[in-house]
Coordinates of C-alpha atoms in Angstrom, one line a residue:
Chain A
M12 CA -18.9 43.5 25.4
S13 CA -19.4 41.7 28.6
E14 CA -17.8 38.5 29.7
A15 CA -20.8 36.6 28.5
T16 CA -20.2 37.8 25.0
K17 CA -16.6 36.8 24.7
D18 CA -17.4 33.6 26.5
A19 CA -20.1 32.9 24.0
T20 CA -17.9 33.2 20.9
A21 CA -16.8 29.7 21.6
P22 CA -20.2 27.9 21.0
A23 CA -20.7 30.2 18.1
A24 CA -17.6 28.9 16.5
T25 CA -18.6 25.3 17.3
A26 CA -22.2 25.4 16.3
G27 CA -21.6 27.5 13.3
A28 CA -18.4 26.1 12.0
P29 CA -18.5 26.5 8.2
P30 CA -18.6 23.1 6.5
A31 CA -15.1 23.5 5.1
A32 CA -13.8 20.0 4.6
G33 CA -10.7 19.2 6.7
T34 CA -11.1 22.0 9.3
P35 CA -11.1 20.0 12.5
F36 CA -13.3 21.5 15.1
T37 CA -12.8 25.2 14.8
G38 CA -14.0 25.7 18.4
R39 CA -10.6 24.8 19.8
L40 CA -8.9 27.8 18.4
R41 CA -9.4 30.1 21.3
R42 CA -6.1 30.3 23.0
P43 CA -5.8 34.1 23.6
A44 CA -9.4 34.3 24.6
P45 CA -9.1 34.2 28.4
Y46 CA -6.9 37.3 28.4
L47 CA -9.3 39.1 26.1
W48 CA -12.2 38.2 28.4
L49 CA -10.3 39.4 31.4
A50 CA -9.3 42.7 29.8
G51 CA -12.8 43.2 28.4
S52 CA -14.6 42.6 31.7
V53 CA -12.2 44.9 33.7
L54 CA -12.8 47.6 31.1
L55 CA -16.5 47.1 31.3
L56 CA -16.4 47.3 35.1
L57 CA -14.4 50.5 35.0
F58 CA -16.5 52.4 32.5
P59 CA -18.8 54.1 35.0
F60 CA -15.7 55.8 36.5
Y61 CA -14.6 57.4 33.3
L62 CA -17.5 57.7 30.9
D63 CA -20.1 60.5 31.1
R64 CA -23.8 59.9 31.4
F65 CA -24.4 60.0 27.6
W66 CA -22.2 57.1 26.9
L67 CA -23.3 55.2 29.9
Q68 CA -26.9 55.5 28.8
A69 CA -25.9 54.4 25.3
G70 CA -24.2 51.4 26.8
L71 CA -27.2 50.6 28.9
F72 CA -29.4 50.7 25.8
A73 CA -27.1 48.3 24.2
M74 CA -27.2 46.0 27.1
A75 CA -31.0 46.0 27.2
A76 CA -31.1 45.5 23.5
A77 CA -28.6 42.6 23.8
I78 CA -30.8 40.8 26.3
G79 CA -33.8 41.3 24.0
A80 CA -31.8 40.2 21.0
I81 CA -30.6 37.0 22.8
G82 CA -34.2 36.1 23.3
L83 CA -35.2 36.8 19.7
N84 CA -32.2 34.9 18.5
L85 CA -33.3 31.8 20.4
L86 CA -36.6 32.0 18.6
T87 CA -35.6 33.2 15.1
G88 CA -31.9 32.3 14.8
S89 CA -32.0 28.9 16.6
T90 CA -35.5 27.7 15.9
G91 CA -36.2 29.4 12.6
Q92 CA -39.4 31.0 13.9
L93 CA -39.8 34.6 12.7
S94 CA -41.3 37.0 15.2
M95 CA -42.4 40.5 14.4
G96 CA -43.9 40.9 17.8
H97 CA -40.8 41.2 20.0
A98 CA -41.5 44.9 20.7
F99 CA -44.9 43.9 22.2
F100 CA -43.2 41.7 24.8
L101 CA -40.7 44.5 25.5
A102 CA -43.7 46.7 26.2
V103 CA -45.3 44.1 28.4
G104 CA -42.1 44.0 30.5
A105 CA -41.6 47.8 30.6
Y106 CA -45.2 48.7 31.4
G107 CA -45.7 45.6 33.6
Y108 CA -42.9 46.9 35.8
C109 CA -44.4 50.4 36.0
V110 CA -47.8 49.2 36.9
L111 CA -46.6 46.6 39.4
A112 CA -44.1 48.9 41.1
G113 CA -45.7 52.3 40.7
E114 CA -48.1 53.9 43.2
S115 CA -51.5 55.0 42.2
S116 CA -51.3 58.6 41.3
T117 CA -52.6 61.4 39.2
E118 CA -50.5 62.9 36.5
N119 CA -51.6 65.7 34.2
G120 CA -55.2 64.9 35.0
H121 CA -54.7 61.2 34.3
A122 CA -55.4 58.7 37.0
L123 CA -52.6 56.1 36.9
T124 CA -53.2 52.7 38.5
G125 CA -50.3 51.1 40.3
L126 CA -50.0 48.2 42.7
G127 CA -47.1 49.6 44.6
L128 CA -45.3 46.3 45.0
P129 CA -41.7 46.2 46.1
S130 CA -39.8 47.1 43.0
W131 CA -37.5 44.0 42.9
L132 CA -40.6 41.8 43.0
A133 CA -42.3 44.0 40.3
A134 CA -39.2 43.4 38.1
V135 CA -39.4 39.7 38.5
L136 CA -43.2 39.6 38.0
A137 CA -42.9 41.8 34.9
V138 CA -40.5 39.2 33.3
L139 CA -43.0 36.5 34.3
L140 CA -45.8 38.6 32.9
A141 CA -44.1 38.9 29.6
G142 CA -43.6 35.1 29.7
A143 CA -47.3 34.6 30.4
A144 CA -48.2 36.9 27.5
G145 CA -46.0 34.7 25.3
G146 CA -47.7 31.7 26.8
L147 CA -51.1 33.0 25.8
F148 CA -49.8 33.3 22.2
S149 CA -47.9 30.1 22.3
P150 CA -50.7 27.8 21.0
I151 CA -50.4 29.9 17.8
A152 CA -46.6 30.0 18.0
G153 CA -46.5 26.2 18.3
R154 CA -48.6 25.6 15.2
L155 CA -47.2 28.1 12.8
S156 CA -43.8 27.9 11.2
G157 CA -41.3 30.4 10.0
A158 CA -42.7 33.4 8.0
Y159 CA -46.3 32.5 8.9
L160 CA -45.6 33.1 12.5
G161 CA -44.0 36.4 11.5
I162 CA -47.3 37.6 10.0
A163 CA -49.3 36.4 13.0
T164 CA -47.1 38.2 15.4
L165 CA -47.5 41.4 13.5
A166 CA -51.0 41.5 15.0
L167 CA -49.4 41.7 18.5
I168 CA -47.8 45.0 17.5
F169 CA -51.0 46.5 16.5
I170 CA -52.9 45.3 19.5
G171 CA -50.1 46.4 21.7
Q172 CA -50.0 49.9 20.2
H173 CA -53.8 50.2 20.6
V174 CA -53.7 49.2 24.2
L175 CA -50.7 51.4 25.1
F176 CA -52.3 54.5 23.6
N177 CA -55.8 53.9 25.0
A178 CA -55.6 52.1 28.3
G179 CA -54.8 55.4 29.9
S180 CA -55.1 54.4 33.6
L181 CA -52.6 51.6 33.1
T182 CA -50.2 53.0 30.5
G183 CA -50.7 56.8 30.9
G184 CA -51.7 57.0 27.2
F185 CA -49.8 59.1 24.8
N186 CA -47.6 60.6 27.5
G187 CA -46.5 57.3 29.0
R188 CA -45.8 56.9 32.6
P189 CA -42.9 57.5 35.0
V190 CA -40.8 54.5 35.9
P191 CA -40.3 54.0 39.7
P192 CA -36.6 53.3 40.4
L193 CA -35.6 49.8 41.3
S194 CA -34.4 49.0 44.7
L195 CA -32.7 45.8 45.6
F196 CA -31.7 44.8 49.1
G197 CA -32.2 48.3 50.3
F198 CA -30.1 49.8 47.6
T199 CA -31.9 52.1 45.2
F200 CA -30.9 52.6 41.6
D201 CA -32.0 56.3 41.5
D202 CA -30.4 59.6 40.9
A203 CA -29.4 60.2 44.5
E204 CA -25.7 60.8 44.4
V205 CA -23.4 58.2 45.9
V206 CA -19.7 59.0 45.7
V207 CA -17.5 56.1 44.9
A208 CA -13.8 56.8 44.6
A209 CA -14.5 60.5 44.1
V210 CA -16.9 59.7 41.2
P211 CA -20.5 60.6 41.8
F212 CA -22.7 57.6 41.0
Q213 CA -26.1 58.4 39.7
S214 CA -28.7 56.1 38.2
S215 CA -26.7 55.4 35.0
E216 CA -23.6 54.4 36.9
K217 CA -25.5 52.2 39.3
L218 CA -27.7 50.6 36.6
W219 CA -24.6 49.9 34.6
Y220 CA -23.6 47.1 37.0
L221 CA -27.2 45.8 37.1
G222 CA -27.3 45.7 33.3
L223 CA -24.0 43.9 33.1
A224 CA -25.2 41.3 35.6
A225 CA -28.5 40.8 33.8
L226 CA -26.7 40.5 30.5
L227 CA -24.2 38.0 31.9
A228 CA -26.9 35.9 33.4
G229 CA -29.1 36.1 30.4
G230 CA -26.2 35.2 28.1
L231 CA -25.0 32.3 30.1
F232 CA -28.5 30.9 30.5
A233 CA -29.1 31.1 26.7
R234 CA -25.8 29.5 26.0
G235 CA -26.6 26.6 28.4
V236 CA -29.9 26.1 26.6
L237 CA -28.3 26.2 23.2
R238 CA -25.6 23.8 24.0
G239 CA -27.8 21.4 25.8
R240 CA -30.6 19.1 24.9
P241 CA -33.2 21.9 24.2
G242 CA -30.8 23.6 21.9
R243 CA -30.2 20.5 19.8
A244 CA -34.0 20.1 19.5
L245 CA -34.5 23.7 18.5
N246 CA -31.8 23.5 15.8
A247 CA -33.3 20.3 14.6
I248 CA -36.6 22.0 14.2
R249 CA -35.0 24.8 12.2
D250 CA -32.9 22.6 10.0
H251 CA -35.3 19.8 9.3
R252 CA -38.7 20.0 11.0
I253 CA -39.9 16.5 9.8
A254 CA -36.8 14.8 10.9
A255 CA -36.9 16.6 14.3
G256 CA -40.4 15.0 14.9
V257 CA -39.2 11.6 13.8
M258 CA -36.2 11.9 16.2
G259 CA -38.7 12.2 19.0
V260 CA -38.8 16.0 19.4
P261 CA -42.3 17.3 20.1
V262 CA -42.1 20.1 17.6
A263 CA -45.1 22.1 18.7
R264 CA -44.2 22.0 22.3
Y265 CA -40.7 23.2 21.7
R266 CA -41.8 26.0 19.4
A267 CA -44.3 27.1 22.1
G268 CA -41.6 26.8 24.8
V269 CA -39.0 28.8 23.0
F270 CA -41.6 31.5 22.2
V271 CA -42.3 31.9 26.0
L272 CA -38.6 32.0 26.7
S273 CA -37.9 34.6 24.1
S274 CA -40.8 36.7 25.5
M275 CA -39.3 36.5 28.9
Y276 CA -36.0 37.8 27.5
A277 CA -37.9 40.6 25.9
G278 CA -39.7 41.3 29.2
L279 CA -36.3 41.6 31.0
A280 CA -35.0 43.9 28.3
G281 CA -38.2 46.0 28.7
V282 CA -37.7 46.3 32.4
L283 CA -34.1 47.4 32.0
L284 CA -35.0 49.9 29.2
A285 CA -37.7 51.4 31.4
L286 CA -35.3 51.8 34.2
V287 CA -32.8 53.6 31.9
F288 CA -35.4 55.8 30.2
Q289 CA -37.1 56.6 33.5
R290 CA -40.2 57.1 31.5
T291 CA -42.0 54.6 29.2
V292 CA -43.7 56.0 26.1
P293 CA -45.9 54.0 23.8
E294 CA -44.6 55.0 20.4
Y295 CA -41.2 53.5 21.2
F296 CA -42.7 50.0 21.2
G297 CA -43.8 50.0 17.6
M298 CA -43.0 47.9 14.6
I299 CA -39.7 49.8 14.0
L300 CA -38.4 48.4 17.2
S301 CA -39.3 44.8 16.2
L302 CA -37.5 45.4 12.9
E303 CA -34.4 46.8 14.7
Y304 CA -34.2 43.6 16.8
L305 CA -34.4 41.5 13.7
A306 CA -31.7 43.6 12.2
M307 CA -29.6 43.0 15.2
I308 CA -29.6 39.3 15.1
V309 CA -29.1 39.2 11.3
I310 CA -26.1 41.6 11.5
G311 CA -24.6 40.0 14.5
G312 CA -25.2 36.4 13.5
L313 CA -28.2 34.1 13.7
G314 CA -28.4 31.4 16.3
S315 CA -25.7 32.4 18.7
V316 CA -25.5 34.4 21.9
A317 CA -22.4 36.3 20.7
G318 CA -24.2 37.2 17.5
A319 CA -27.1 38.7 19.3
V320 CA -24.9 40.8 21.6
I321 CA -22.6 42.1 18.8
G322 CA -25.6 42.9 16.6
A323 CA -27.4 44.7 19.5
A324 CA -24.3 46.7 20.2
F325 CA -23.9 47.7 16.6
V326 CA -27.6 48.6 16.0
S327 CA -28.1 50.5 19.3
L328 CA -24.8 52.3 19.5
L329 CA -24.7 53.5 15.9
P330 CA -27.4 56.2 16.3
Q331 CA -25.7 57.4 19.5
V332 CA -22.3 57.6 17.9
L333 CA -23.8 59.5 15.0
T334 CA -25.7 61.8 17.3
H335 CA -22.6 62.6 19.3
Y336 CA -20.4 63.3 16.3
S337 CA -23.0 64.8 14.1
D338 CA -21.1 68.1 14.0
S339 CA -18.0 66.6 12.5
L340 CA -19.6 64.1 10.2
P341 CA -20.4 65.0 6.6
L342 CA -24.1 64.9 5.6
V343 CA -25.3 64.2 9.1
S344 CA -26.7 67.1 11.1
A345 CA -28.4 67.6 14.4
P346 CA -32.2 66.8 14.2
G347 CA -34.3 69.6 12.9
T348 CA -31.6 71.6 11.1
G349 CA -32.0 70.1 7.7
G350 CA -29.9 67.3 6.3
I351 CA -30.1 63.8 7.5
A352 CA -30.8 63.4 11.2
P353 CA -28.5 60.9 13.0
G354 CA -31.4 58.5 13.6
E355 CA -32.2 58.4 9.9
A356 CA -28.5 58.1 9.0
S357 CA -28.0 55.2 11.3
R358 CA -31.0 53.5 9.9
Y359 CA -29.6 53.8 6.4
L360 CA -26.3 52.5 7.7
Y361 CA -27.7 49.4 9.4
G362 CA -30.0 48.8 6.5
A363 CA -26.9 48.7 4.3
A364 CA -25.2 46.5 7.0
V365 CA -28.0 44.0 6.8
V366 CA -27.7 43.8 3.0
A367 CA -23.9 43.5 3.3
V368 CA -24.1 40.8 5.9
V369 CA -26.7 38.8 4.1
L370 CA -24.6 39.0 0.9
F371 CA -21.1 38.6 2.2
L372 CA -21.2 37.2 5.7
P373 CA -24.1 34.7 5.9
G374 CA -23.0 33.9 9.5
G375 CA -23.1 37.5 10.7
I376 CA -20.3 39.5 12.3
A377 CA -20.0 36.9 15.1
R378 CA -18.6 34.4 12.7
L379 CA -16.0 36.7 11.2
K380 CA -13.5 35.5 13.8
T381 CA -14.0 31.9 12.9
P382 CA -11.0 30.6 11.1
G383 CA -11.2 28.3 8.2
E384 CA -13.0 30.7 5.8
K385 CA -15.3 29.0 3.5
K386 CA -14.7 29.6 -0.1
K387 CA -17.5 28.3 -2.2
Chain B
M15 CA -35.0 -0.9 26.6
T16 CA -35.5 -4.6 27.0
T17 CA -39.2 -5.0 26.3
S18 CA -40.0 -8.2 24.6
P19 CA -39.7 -7.6 20.9
A20 CA -43.0 -7.0 19.2
P21 CA -44.0 -7.5 15.6
L22 CA -44.8 -4.5 13.4
T23 CA -48.1 -5.2 11.7
V24 CA -49.3 -3.1 8.7
R25 CA -52.9 -3.9 7.9
D26 CA -54.8 -2.7 4.8
V27 CA -53.1 0.7 4.8
T28 CA -54.4 3.1 2.1
V29 CA -53.1 6.6 1.6
R30 CA -54.7 9.0 -0.8
F31 CA -53.6 12.5 -1.8
A32 CA -56.4 14.4 -3.4
G33 CA -57.6 11.6 -5.6
L34 CA -54.1 10.0 -6.1
T35 CA -53.9 6.7 -4.4
A36 CA -50.3 6.3 -3.2
L37 CA -50.9 3.2 -1.2
D38 CA -53.7 0.8 -1.8
T39 CA -54.6 -1.7 1.0
V40 CA -51.1 -2.7 1.7
S41 CA -50.5 -5.3 4.4
F42 CA -47.3 -6.9 5.7
T43 CA -45.9 -8.0 9.0
V44 CA -42.3 -7.4 10.2
E45 CA -41.3 -10.3 12.5
P46 CA -39.3 -9.2 15.5
G47 CA -35.6 -9.2 15.0
S48 CA -35.8 -9.7 11.3
V49 CA -34.7 -7.6 8.3
H50 CA -37.7 -6.9 6.1
A51 CA -37.0 -5.3 2.7
V52 CA -39.6 -3.2 0.9
I53 CA -38.8 -3.1 -2.8
G54 CA -40.4 -1.9 -5.9
P55 CA -39.9 0.4 -8.9
N56 CA -39.8 4.2 -8.5
G57 CA -43.1 5.6 -7.4
A58 CA -44.3 2.3 -6.1
G59 CA -45.1 3.8 -2.7
K60 CA -42.0 2.7 -0.7
S61 CA -41.3 6.1 0.8
T62 CA -45.0 6.7 1.4
T63 CA -45.0 3.5 3.4
F64 CA -42.1 4.8 5.5
N65 CA -43.9 8.1 6.0
V66 CA -47.0 6.3 7.3
L67 CA -44.9 4.1 9.6
S68 CA -43.1 7.0 11.1
G69 CA -46.2 9.2 11.4
V70 CA -45.2 11.8 8.9
Y71 CA -48.3 11.0 6.8
R72 CA -51.6 9.9 8.1
A73 CA -53.1 6.8 6.6
T74 CA -56.5 7.4 5.0
S75 CA -57.6 4.0 6.2
G76 CA -56.0 0.8 7.7
S77 CA -53.8 0.5 10.7
V78 CA -50.2 0.1 11.9
H79 CA -49.5 -1.7 15.1
L80 CA -46.3 -2.2 17.1
G81 CA -47.2 -5.2 19.2
A82 CA -50.5 -4.2 20.7
T83 CA -50.0 -0.5 20.4
E84 CA -51.6 1.3 17.5
L85 CA -49.3 3.7 15.7
T86 CA -51.8 5.0 13.2
G87 CA -52.7 8.6 13.9
L88 CA -50.0 9.2 16.5
A89 CA -47.7 12.2 16.1
P90 CA -44.2 11.4 14.8
H91 CA -42.5 12.2 18.2
R92 CA -44.9 9.8 19.9
I93 CA -44.1 7.0 17.5
A94 CA -40.4 7.8 18.0
G95 CA -41.1 7.6 21.7
L96 CA -42.3 4.0 21.3
G97 CA -39.0 3.1 19.8
V98 CA -39.4 3.4 16.0
A99 CA -36.4 5.2 14.4
R100 CA -35.9 6.0 10.8
T101 CA -33.3 7.4 8.4
F102 CA -34.1 9.6 5.4
Q103 CA -33.4 8.9 1.8
N104 CA -32.2 12.4 1.2
L105 CA -30.1 13.3 4.2
A106 CA -31.7 15.2 7.0
L107 CA -28.6 16.2 9.0
P108 CA -28.0 19.7 10.5
P109 CA -25.5 21.4 8.2
H110 CA -23.2 22.9 10.9
A111 CA -23.5 20.6 13.9
T112 CA -20.7 18.1 14.6
V113 CA -21.3 14.4 14.3
A114 CA -21.4 14.0 18.0
E115 CA -24.1 16.7 18.3
S116 CA -26.1 15.1 15.5
L117 CA -25.9 11.7 17.3
M118 CA -26.9 13.3 20.6
L119 CA -30.1 14.4 18.9
G120 CA -30.9 10.7 18.7
R121 CA -30.8 10.6 22.5
H122 CA -33.5 13.1 22.8
R123 CA -36.3 10.7 23.6
L124 CA -34.1 9.0 26.3
T125 CA -33.0 12.2 28.0
R126 CA -34.9 14.7 30.2
A127 CA -33.1 18.0 30.6
G128 CA -35.5 20.9 29.7
F129 CA -34.9 24.6 29.2
V130 CA -34.4 25.4 32.9
A131 CA -32.1 22.5 33.6
A132 CA -30.0 23.1 30.6
G133 CA -30.0 26.9 31.0
L134 CA -28.9 26.8 34.6
R135 CA -26.5 23.8 33.9
L136 CA -28.0 21.9 36.8
P137 CA -25.8 19.0 37.8
S138 CA -28.6 16.5 36.7
A139 CA -28.4 17.9 33.2
T140 CA -24.6 17.8 33.0
R141 CA -24.5 14.3 34.3
E142 CA -27.1 13.2 31.9
A143 CA -25.3 14.7 29.0
R144 CA -22.0 13.1 30.0
R145 CA -23.6 9.7 30.4
H146 CA -25.3 9.8 27.0
L147 CA -22.3 11.2 25.2
E148 CA -20.5 8.1 26.5
R149 CA -23.1 5.8 24.8
V150 CA -23.0 8.0 21.7
R151 CA -19.2 7.3 21.5
E152 CA -19.9 3.6 21.8
I153 CA -22.4 3.6 19.0
A154 CA -20.1 5.8 16.8
G155 CA -17.4 3.1 17.4
F156 CA -19.8 0.4 16.4
I157 CA -20.6 2.0 13.0
G158 CA -17.0 3.2 12.5
L159 CA -17.5 6.9 13.0
D160 CA -15.4 7.4 16.1
K161 CA -12.7 9.4 14.4
E162 CA -15.3 11.8 12.9
L163 CA -17.1 12.7 16.1
D164 CA -15.8 16.3 16.2
F165 CA -16.2 17.0 12.5
P166 CA -19.2 19.0 11.2
A167 CA -21.5 16.3 9.8
G168 CA -22.1 18.4 6.7
A169 CA -18.5 18.4 5.7
L170 CA -18.2 14.6 5.5
P171 CA -18.4 12.7 2.3
Y172 CA -21.9 11.5 1.3
G173 CA -21.4 7.9 2.4
K174 CA -20.2 9.0 5.8
Q175 CA -23.2 11.3 6.2
K176 CA -25.5 8.4 5.5
L177 CA -23.7 6.5 8.2
V178 CA -24.3 9.4 10.6
E179 CA -28.0 9.2 9.8
L180 CA -27.9 5.5 10.6
G181 CA -26.0 6.2 13.7
R182 CA -28.4 8.8 14.8
A183 CA -31.3 6.4 14.4
L184 CA -29.3 3.8 16.4
C185 CA -28.7 6.3 19.1
M186 CA -32.5 6.2 19.7
E187 CA -32.1 2.6 21.0
P188 CA -35.0 1.7 18.7
E189 CA -37.0 -1.5 18.6
V190 CA -37.8 -1.0 15.0
L191 CA -35.4 0.7 12.6
L192 CA -36.7 2.0 9.3
L193 CA -33.9 2.5 6.8
D194 CA -34.7 4.5 3.6
E195 CA -32.1 3.5 1.0
P196 CA -29.3 3.1 3.5
I197 CA -26.5 2.4 1.0
A198 CA -27.6 4.4 -2.0
G199 CA -24.7 6.6 -3.3
M200 CA -22.1 4.8 -1.3
T201 CA -18.7 3.5 -2.5
A202 CA -18.3 -0.2 -2.6
D203 CA -16.3 -0.1 0.6
E204 CA -18.9 1.9 2.4
R205 CA -21.6 -0.4 1.1
R206 CA -19.9 -3.4 2.6
R207 CA -19.4 -1.7 5.9
T208 CA -23.0 -0.5 6.1
A209 CA -24.4 -3.9 5.2
A210 CA -22.2 -5.4 7.9
V211 CA -23.5 -2.8 10.4
V212 CA -27.1 -3.6 9.5
A213 CA -26.5 -7.3 9.8
G214 CA -24.7 -6.7 13.1
V215 CA -27.6 -4.6 14.4
R216 CA -30.1 -7.3 13.8
D217 CA -27.9 -10.1 15.2
S218 CA -26.5 -8.4 18.3
L219 CA -29.2 -6.0 19.2
G220 CA -32.3 -7.9 18.0
I221 CA -33.8 -4.8 16.4
S222 CA -36.4 -5.3 13.7
I223 CA -35.3 -3.5 10.5
V224 CA -37.5 -2.4 7.7
M225 CA -35.4 -1.4 4.7
V226 CA -36.1 0.3 1.4
E227 CA -33.3 -0.5 -1.0
H228 CA -32.6 -0.7 -4.7
D229 CA -29.5 -2.7 -4.5
M230 CA -30.8 -6.2 -5.0
G231 CA -27.6 -7.9 -4.1
V232 CA -27.8 -6.4 -0.6
V233 CA -31.5 -7.0 -0.3
M234 CA -31.1 -10.7 -1.2
R235 CA -28.2 -11.1 1.2
L236 CA -29.6 -9.3 4.2
A237 CA -33.3 -9.6 4.0
D238 CA -35.2 -12.3 5.8
A239 CA -38.5 -11.3 4.1
V240 CA -39.3 -9.1 1.2
T241 CA -42.5 -7.1 0.3
V242 CA -42.8 -5.9 -3.3
L243 CA -44.8 -2.9 -4.1
D244 CA -45.9 -1.6 -7.5
F245 CA -48.2 1.4 -8.1
G246 CA -49.1 1.4 -4.4
R247 CA -50.1 -2.2 -4.3
R248 CA -48.4 -5.2 -2.7
I249 CA -47.8 -7.5 -5.6
A250 CA -45.7 -10.1 -3.9
G251 CA -44.1 -11.1 -0.6
G252 CA -42.0 -13.9 0.9
T253 CA -38.4 -14.9 1.3
P254 CA -35.9 -13.3 -1.1
A255 CA -35.7 -16.5 -3.2
E256 CA -39.5 -16.8 -3.6
V257 CA -39.8 -13.1 -4.6
Q258 CA -36.9 -13.3 -7.1
N259 CA -38.7 -15.9 -9.1
D260 CA -42.2 -14.4 -8.8
P261 CA -43.5 -13.6 -12.3
A262 CA -45.4 -10.6 -11.1
V263 CA -42.1 -9.1 -9.7
V264 CA -40.2 -9.8 -12.9
Q265 CA -43.0 -8.1 -14.8
A266 CA -43.0 -5.0 -12.5
Y267 CA -39.3 -4.5 -12.9
L268 CA -38.8 -5.5 -16.5
G269 CA -42.2 -4.8 -18.0
A270 CA -44.6 -7.4 -19.5
Q271 CA -43.4 -9.6 -22.3
E272 CA -45.0 -8.6 -25.6

């Protein structure tokens, strides 16, 4: 994926080195890595010139998902706090952006409220809004541990869905609402064609670079957190909560803090998703989405940035790949023509992937590369 | 860290779990800069005492003071913030982190970097981490773990893991160190080394040490004072020699003579 991903495999290897006796510090084994990063990032930067809109959109979904998954992995993978409410915070980000940036208008007889703020400001505020929503929930998130928090956050999904369908003037109800394009320093990420090197750039091409930048920034920030003092505290809470407290870590405060941080990542992912979709619809932000995010971090690898990104790419690209090649794949057929629809097929596949990872790769795909296999 | 050493005073501490009295009006005082052993047969309440001292359990009644500060009722991280560090009888080390990272966790209370500083890698956070890693190296050298710093702590032999626990507690620069069976499960060589470390900690750093330990040889050699618990009650206390000859202690360990 992006540079952030490749970069982040190093801490994954360090933090997650399997306890195989006599394997000194696996993190050092990364000699060919710089070349891989370079090749990978050049490739990623060149994609908009060669790929068509379908694949660019798929890639953008994967980037947005990766940002969201990094956030969830901070909470669930690194701190051991289960959250089923991640989709809620994605929705806060996506709808927050629409309400803050959109103009008040009427659509299909619905009056839509919008504050008409500059869209870059709206994007920043939407992320902060998601963080604030996480902050409102954080007294609960600070007190509950593990699976109990998972149950409590389930409530957020139901509340969120209710509000999204019924607060018509804010959310547009069932039909959702259009997403105003983002403009940054006078440059607008919309469908107006800009020709760069004889390639027409539309919203997907432009957003591609925005998505890459956001993912890189998000990945590096999370890596800094995980490698630094807060990361050690979070891991201590996951590994041994009582010992963490005795070591001087204020457990409730850190749990609340990481919940807010993970909500902000979800908010950023929501803004990016909204910009790619160009329309937000309420049913997207349901429980399935939360489960998909959990699947991402389990498949990719709990507790590392690389794991989140790899898992996000796997889970969000799989349906797209299956859709694209549904003609040539056995058993999979285009939606509505009988047989298994690509979306369903991909769900079976990553369901199977989750089981396979849990059974055979406890560290997730991200840890495949780590040498010094543990044989127990 | 150079506040004048303060005595740790345990006064009439009682702990009840739903009708079961785990500790019954236990009192003792740990003099500053001394090694105080808490001994007793299994189930005597030694670990409960530690859990009260470190704030994991709340005393039903009674009080614990460090100097003039009351510890009873404080959350564990606040007690840790006052300079009370402990090790766990059953290891509480992260399974994957390296020894250096495990020790750095001990620096938590002495460092400041938060989410933003660490995430953005602010120079202040980087400098702080570097400075404290330096001190961690020193402490690792002091307890003989300098060669293992980059190994995953979980991959070390049991005795070394116990040393990592001890090192992590020392990294908190404590005033009071609570050691829960620090040498249990160690080889003879590791025992000697750990005992030397404990003695060195008391002599050179002036830290008060409370120690639960079954190895009587080590207790008699290291301890300045001993408190004996049986069935949650303090049955004897004094210097090791006094306690050794106390008929109540002999009876608790060997049973009453028929």
